[in-house]
Coordinates of C-alpha atoms in Angstrom, one line a residue:
X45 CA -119.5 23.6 4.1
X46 CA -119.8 24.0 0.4
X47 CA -123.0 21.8 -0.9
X48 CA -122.3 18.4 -3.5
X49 CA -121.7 20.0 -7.1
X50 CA -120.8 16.8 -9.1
X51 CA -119.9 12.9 -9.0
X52 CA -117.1 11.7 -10.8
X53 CA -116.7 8.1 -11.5
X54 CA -113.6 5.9 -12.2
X55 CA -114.0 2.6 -13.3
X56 CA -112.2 0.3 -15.7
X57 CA -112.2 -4.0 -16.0
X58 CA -115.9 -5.1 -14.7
X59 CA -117.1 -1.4 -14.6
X60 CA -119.2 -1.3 -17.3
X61 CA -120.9 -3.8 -14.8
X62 CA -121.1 -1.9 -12.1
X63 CA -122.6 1.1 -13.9
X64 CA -125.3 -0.8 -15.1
X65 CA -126.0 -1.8 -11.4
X66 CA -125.7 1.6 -9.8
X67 CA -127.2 3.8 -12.6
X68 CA -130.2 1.2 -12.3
X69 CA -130.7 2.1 -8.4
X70 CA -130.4 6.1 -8.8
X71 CA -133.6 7.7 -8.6
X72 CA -135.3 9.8 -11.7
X73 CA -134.7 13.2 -9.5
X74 CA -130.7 12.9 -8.4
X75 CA -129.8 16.4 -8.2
X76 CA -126.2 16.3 -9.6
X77 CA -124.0 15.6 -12.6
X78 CA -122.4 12.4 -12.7
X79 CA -119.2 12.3 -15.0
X80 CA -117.7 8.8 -16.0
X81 CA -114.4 7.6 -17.0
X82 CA -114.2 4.2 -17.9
X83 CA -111.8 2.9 -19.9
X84 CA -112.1 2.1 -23.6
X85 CA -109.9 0.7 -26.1
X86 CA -108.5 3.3 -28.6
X87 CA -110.5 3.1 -32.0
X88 CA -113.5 1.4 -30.6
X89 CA -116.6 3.3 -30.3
X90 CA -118.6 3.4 -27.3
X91 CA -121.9 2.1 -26.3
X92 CA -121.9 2.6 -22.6
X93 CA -124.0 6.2 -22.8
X94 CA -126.4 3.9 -24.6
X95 CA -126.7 0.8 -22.5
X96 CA -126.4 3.1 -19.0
X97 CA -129.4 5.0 -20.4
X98 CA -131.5 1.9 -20.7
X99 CA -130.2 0.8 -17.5
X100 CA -131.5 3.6 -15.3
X101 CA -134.2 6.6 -15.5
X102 CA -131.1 9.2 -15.9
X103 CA -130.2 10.7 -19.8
X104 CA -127.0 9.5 -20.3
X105 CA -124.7 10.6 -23.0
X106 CA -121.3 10.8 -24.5
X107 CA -119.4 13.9 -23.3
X108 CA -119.1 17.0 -25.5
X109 CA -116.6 19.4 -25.4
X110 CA -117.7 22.5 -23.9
X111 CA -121.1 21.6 -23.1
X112 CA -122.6 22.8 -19.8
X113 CA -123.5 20.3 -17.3
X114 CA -126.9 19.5 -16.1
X115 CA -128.2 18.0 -12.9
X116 CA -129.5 14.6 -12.9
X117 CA -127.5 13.8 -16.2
X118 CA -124.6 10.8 -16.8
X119 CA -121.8 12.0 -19.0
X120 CA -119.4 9.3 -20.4
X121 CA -115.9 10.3 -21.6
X122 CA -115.5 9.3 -25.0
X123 CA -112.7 6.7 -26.1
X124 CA -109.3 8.2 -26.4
X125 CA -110.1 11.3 -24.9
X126 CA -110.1 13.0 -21.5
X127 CA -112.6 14.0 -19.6
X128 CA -112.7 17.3 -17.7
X129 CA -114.4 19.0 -16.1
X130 CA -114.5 23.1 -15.4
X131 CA -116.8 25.3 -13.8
X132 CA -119.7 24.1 -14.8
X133 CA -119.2 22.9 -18.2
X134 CA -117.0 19.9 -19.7
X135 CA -113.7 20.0 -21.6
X136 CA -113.0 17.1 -23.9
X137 CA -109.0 17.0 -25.0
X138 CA -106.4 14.6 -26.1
X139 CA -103.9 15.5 -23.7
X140 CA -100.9 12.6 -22.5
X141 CA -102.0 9.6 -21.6
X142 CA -101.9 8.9 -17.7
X143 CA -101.5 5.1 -16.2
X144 CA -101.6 4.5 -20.2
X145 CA -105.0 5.1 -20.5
X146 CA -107.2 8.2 -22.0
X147 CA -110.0 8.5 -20.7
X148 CA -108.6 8.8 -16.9
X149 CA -109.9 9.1 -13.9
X150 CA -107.3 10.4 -12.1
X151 CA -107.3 13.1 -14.7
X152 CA -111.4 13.8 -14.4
X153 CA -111.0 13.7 -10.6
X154 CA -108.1 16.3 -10.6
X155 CA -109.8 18.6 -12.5
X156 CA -113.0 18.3 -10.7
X157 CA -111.3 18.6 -7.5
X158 CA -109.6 22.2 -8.9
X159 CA -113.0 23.4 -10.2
X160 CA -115.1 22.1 -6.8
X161 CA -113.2 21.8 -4.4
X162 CA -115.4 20.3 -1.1
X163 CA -118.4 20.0 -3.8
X164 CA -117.0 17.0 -5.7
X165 CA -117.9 13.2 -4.6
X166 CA -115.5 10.8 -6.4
X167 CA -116.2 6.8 -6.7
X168 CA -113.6 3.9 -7.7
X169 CA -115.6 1.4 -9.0
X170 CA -114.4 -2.3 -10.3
X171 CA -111.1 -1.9 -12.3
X172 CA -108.0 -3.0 -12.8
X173 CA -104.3 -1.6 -11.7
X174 CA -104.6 2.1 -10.1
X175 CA -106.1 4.3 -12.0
X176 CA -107.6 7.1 -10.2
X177 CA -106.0 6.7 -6.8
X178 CA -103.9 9.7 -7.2
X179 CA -106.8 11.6 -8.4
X180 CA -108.9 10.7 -5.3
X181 CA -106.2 11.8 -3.5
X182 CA -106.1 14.9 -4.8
X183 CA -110.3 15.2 -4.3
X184 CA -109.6 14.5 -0.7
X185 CA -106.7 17.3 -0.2
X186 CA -109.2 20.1 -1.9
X187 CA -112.1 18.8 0.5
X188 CA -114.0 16.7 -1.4
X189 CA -115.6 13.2 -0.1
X190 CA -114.0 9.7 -1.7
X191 CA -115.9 6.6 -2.1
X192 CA -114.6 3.2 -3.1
X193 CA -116.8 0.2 -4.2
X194 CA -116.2 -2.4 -1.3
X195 CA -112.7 -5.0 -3.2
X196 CA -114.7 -7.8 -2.2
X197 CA -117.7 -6.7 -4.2
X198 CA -116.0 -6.1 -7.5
X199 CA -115.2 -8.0 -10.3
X200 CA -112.0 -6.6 -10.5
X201 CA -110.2 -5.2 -7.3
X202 CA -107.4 -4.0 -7.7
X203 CA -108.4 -0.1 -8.8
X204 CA -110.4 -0.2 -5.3
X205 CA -107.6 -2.0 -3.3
X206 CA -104.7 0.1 -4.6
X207 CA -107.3 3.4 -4.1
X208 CA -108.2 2.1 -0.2
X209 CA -103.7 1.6 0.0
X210 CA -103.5 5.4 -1.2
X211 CA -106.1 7.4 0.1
X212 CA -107.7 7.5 3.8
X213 CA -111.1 7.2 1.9
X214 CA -114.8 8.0 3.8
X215 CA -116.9 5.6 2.6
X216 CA -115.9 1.7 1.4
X217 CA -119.1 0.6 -0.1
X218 CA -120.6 -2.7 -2.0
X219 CA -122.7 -1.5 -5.1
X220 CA -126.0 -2.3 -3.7
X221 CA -125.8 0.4 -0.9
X222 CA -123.8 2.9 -3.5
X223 CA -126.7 4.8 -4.8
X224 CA -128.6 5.1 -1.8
X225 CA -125.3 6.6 -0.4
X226 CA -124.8 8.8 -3.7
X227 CA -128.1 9.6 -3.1
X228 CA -127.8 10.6 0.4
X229 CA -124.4 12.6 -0.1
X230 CA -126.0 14.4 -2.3
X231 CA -128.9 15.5 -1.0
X232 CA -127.6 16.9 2.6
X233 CA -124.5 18.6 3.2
X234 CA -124.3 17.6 6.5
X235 CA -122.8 14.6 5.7
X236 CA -120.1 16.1 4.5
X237 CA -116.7 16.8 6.7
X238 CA -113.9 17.5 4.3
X239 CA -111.7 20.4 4.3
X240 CA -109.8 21.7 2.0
X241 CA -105.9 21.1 3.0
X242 CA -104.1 22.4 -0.4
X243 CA -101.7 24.8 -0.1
X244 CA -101.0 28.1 -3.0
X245 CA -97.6 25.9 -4.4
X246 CA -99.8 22.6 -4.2
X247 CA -102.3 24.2 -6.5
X248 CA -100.8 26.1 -8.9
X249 CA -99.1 22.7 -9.5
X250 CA -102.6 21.2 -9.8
X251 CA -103.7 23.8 -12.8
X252 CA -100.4 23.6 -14.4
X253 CA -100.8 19.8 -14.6
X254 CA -104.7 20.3 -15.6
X255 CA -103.3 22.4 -18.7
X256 CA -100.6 20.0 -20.0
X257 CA -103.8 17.3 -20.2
X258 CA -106.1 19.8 -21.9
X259 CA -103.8 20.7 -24.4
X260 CA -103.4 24.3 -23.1
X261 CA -107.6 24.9 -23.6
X262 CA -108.5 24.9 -20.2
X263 CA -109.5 28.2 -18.7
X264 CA -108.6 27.8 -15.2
X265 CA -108.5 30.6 -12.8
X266 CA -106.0 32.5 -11.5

């Protein structure tokens, strides 16, 4: 089994919230990239790099396009862009909007599922609508592991509900056992038991749709 690589994040109504909870529980030495999504209103600038670095012992800062990634470091998508994620480095673009929202997580969690495969670890956290279900799906065909923040524990549940209705999910959890988890998941493999179920068709599909929302600029493989 392929060890954790990176943690992707969806979150939208109440999120910013639930961040500040989770990235305040994380420990100084978590080993892996964590890449969020939440969503902004077009034209506003962003302070949730700032407020989830004060929140937490993790850097945290807005995502830039083409820079690599580093362990232990949060990386927020920056309003009305996409964030993606390839190989080890990030791709911000202005592709189409998807559930009328860019920045989305379902198209962070696609691309991190094409780049990672079984490596990627994918959270729905407090939101509204369902942004990010079909993404998590997607994570859990290549392999990956999908966690959902417990519907009862958000402040908005309907992005967890509609995610739990979609996807056959491994761990529904409330946000004062998410980072222990995280944590966990992270450090040993052996709690991981996904396996890749895409077929050739299914992901050539995947990259085609990954290039349409980067604008052409993403360099996936062949």
């Amino acid at each position: 089994m392929a060890p954790p690589q990176v943690v992707v994040i969806g979150a939208s109504a109440g999120g910013v919230e639930s961040l500040m909870q989770l990235t305040a529980s994380l420990p100084a030495d978590f080993p892996l990239p964590i890449l969020v999504a939440q969503h902004v209103a077009p034209g506003h600038s962003s302070m949730l790099p700032q407020i989830l670095q004060r929140s937490g012992p993790l850097p945290a800062t807005p995502a830039v396009d083409g820079q690599p990634l580093a362990p232990g470091h949060i990386y927020v998508a920056v309003p009305d862009h996409h964030l993606l994620v390839e190989d080890g480095y990030m791709i911000v673009a202005r592709g189409p909007k998807e559930n009328r929202f860019r920045p989305s997580a379902d198209a962070l969690f696609r691309s991190a599922a094409y780049a990672y495969g079984p490596g990627v670890i994918a959270v729905i956290l407090s939101g509204m609508l369902d942004d990010g279900a079909s993404g998590l799906w997607t994570v859990k065909r290549r392999g990956g592991i999908a966690v959902v923040q417990d519907p009862g524990d958000a402040m908005f549940d309907e992005m967890p509900r509609n995610a739990l209705g979609q996807v056959n999910v491994d761990h529904v959890v409330s946000l004062s056992g998410l980072a222990s988890l995280l944590t966990r998941l992270a450090q040993d493999p052996a709690h991981r038991e996904g396996e890749d179920h895409m077929s050739d068709n299914e992901e050539q599909r995947l990259a085609t749709e990954l290039r349409v929302t980067a604008g052409d600029r993403l360099p996936l493989s062949e």
